[in-house]
Amino acid sequence: MNYQSRKKPLFPWFPHKESIAISLVGSIPLKLGVALRRLLYRYIFARLGNSVTIQTGVEFIHAFAIELGNEVRIYRDVCLDCGAPNSRIVIGDRTWLERGVDIKVLENGYVEIGESSFIGPYVCMAGPGHIKIGKQCLIASHSAIYANNHNFADPTSAIALQGISCKGIVIEDDCWIGSGVRILDGVTIGQGSVIGAGAVVTKDIPPYSVAVGVPARVSRSRKPNMLLPSTHSQEDMRSDDSSFSTPLSAVFTQIEQTVKQDHKYFQNVTDTVPVQLLLEQLLYLLLDCICRLMIVDTSTVLLQIENKQELAVFATIGLEEEKSANIRIPLGRGFAGQIAASRTCMSVDDMSKQEVVSPILRDKGIRSMLGVPLFVKGRALGVLHVGTFRPRHFTDNDAKMLQVVADYIGYHFVY
């Protein structure tokens, strides 16, 4: 899309037209509201494609500088703000903006999101620098993309008075940005790259890289040694990891080595650091590795509590609210409870049709989940599950891979 080729409409009365349209139909729920917004909003946008879905509570500022492609879906409480008439927001065909996404573009800036991309709940993007996101990108919840920096060289002057610099941010096609990632100004993330949850990206990332940490560092390339499941049976998968082209044991070893490198005090563990603390650190690194390898937004370990009739979150990436809220899952109920009771794998493509005990799964917007039992010395004492904010069909090979990881966790981390 060539946003620069479009001339800025000069309508002094336009804000009134925009406010009237949004006031009239912006809060009407259900299919009627969607249909009315499709009809009326055509007169306030630079472009409104076919079959666009806009839910209630969506805020548009300077909508005449906003272009929405075909089959775009915008969920509740999204805000698209072209803060100046000469700025622009362009959303490509079949792109989803989940609940609470906030995009603000200042003077002379633009944000462009390519087709078939997914922007997770409560992602924030802001200029005035340009932000360009490619096709088929996945950006998980609570990530932030800021295309500017404040100058602060002069300690005698207030930072707010020293101006800003703007270099712009580019995320190329087919990238996956994990939950809670921060991407700073001047960064280009190469095609096909994966950024681990919680990373802070301060420098360019080469194409097809996996980068993690603060600041983000490239841990490996996706090209040479991609993890490819085979068609071995699930029992074979539990006994060893030889059915993968890159052994999972190599991944686990790499995680352990990373911990030792990043935390030098681990070298004298018996004297200075409790073994349980080491295991928890390793477990969280392993959960982050699962998110990156399986391209999911959450990974969670639940264990039976003392009464053995309920599960509680032991460790998680992406569902931290469940742990802080001390959620209890009865055996046999909800997603995790059914897995623990049946001792079998479970996959759900559409969580809206599934009974859930934890309201946080609904609040966070989890769409699809895969879970497996976690065995300790032959007993099913917990559950390992992963989830995505975008609908996904998990395959048998995904389940086999997750079971191998669950068996590793049961053997090394759970007593």
PDB file of C-alpha atoms in Angstrom, residues 61-62 65 80-89 103-107:
ATOM      1  CA  ILE A  61      -9.603   9.560  15.961  1.00  0.00           C
ATOM      2  CA  HIS A  62      -9.159  11.214  12.541  1.00  0.00           C
ATOM      3  CA  ALA A  65      -6.566   8.977   7.761  1.00  0.00           C
ATOM      4  CA  LEU A  80      -6.769   3.865  16.515  1.00  0.00           C
ATOM      5  CA  ASP A  81      -5.580   7.444  16.827  1.00  0.00           C
ATOM      6  CA  CYS A  82      -4.133   9.444  13.941  1.00  0.00           C
ATOM      7  CA  GLY A  83      -3.104  12.298  16.176  1.00  0.00           C
ATOM      8  CA  ALA A  84      -2.567  14.671  13.255  1.00  0.00           C
ATOM      9  CA  PRO A  85      -4.346  14.961   9.883  1.00  0.00           C
ATOM     10  CA  ASN A  86      -1.127  14.161   7.970  1.00  0.00           C
ATOM     11  CA  SER A  87      -0.526  10.857   9.768  1.00  0.00           C
ATOM     12  CA  ARG A  88      -1.889   7.504   8.596  1.00  0.00           C
ATOM     13  CA  ILE A  89      -2.825   4.022   9.813  1.00  0.00           C
ATOM     14  CA  ILE A 103      -2.196   2.468  18.084  1.00  0.00           C
ATOM     15  CA  LYS A 104      -1.255   6.152  18.149  1.00  0.00           C
ATOM     16  CA  VAL A 105       0.448   7.944  15.251  1.00  0.00           C
ATOM     17  CA  LEU A 106       1.699  11.507  15.587  1.00  0.00           C
ATOM     18  CA  GLU A 107       2.420  14.134  12.961  1.00  0.00           C
TER      19      GLU A 107
END
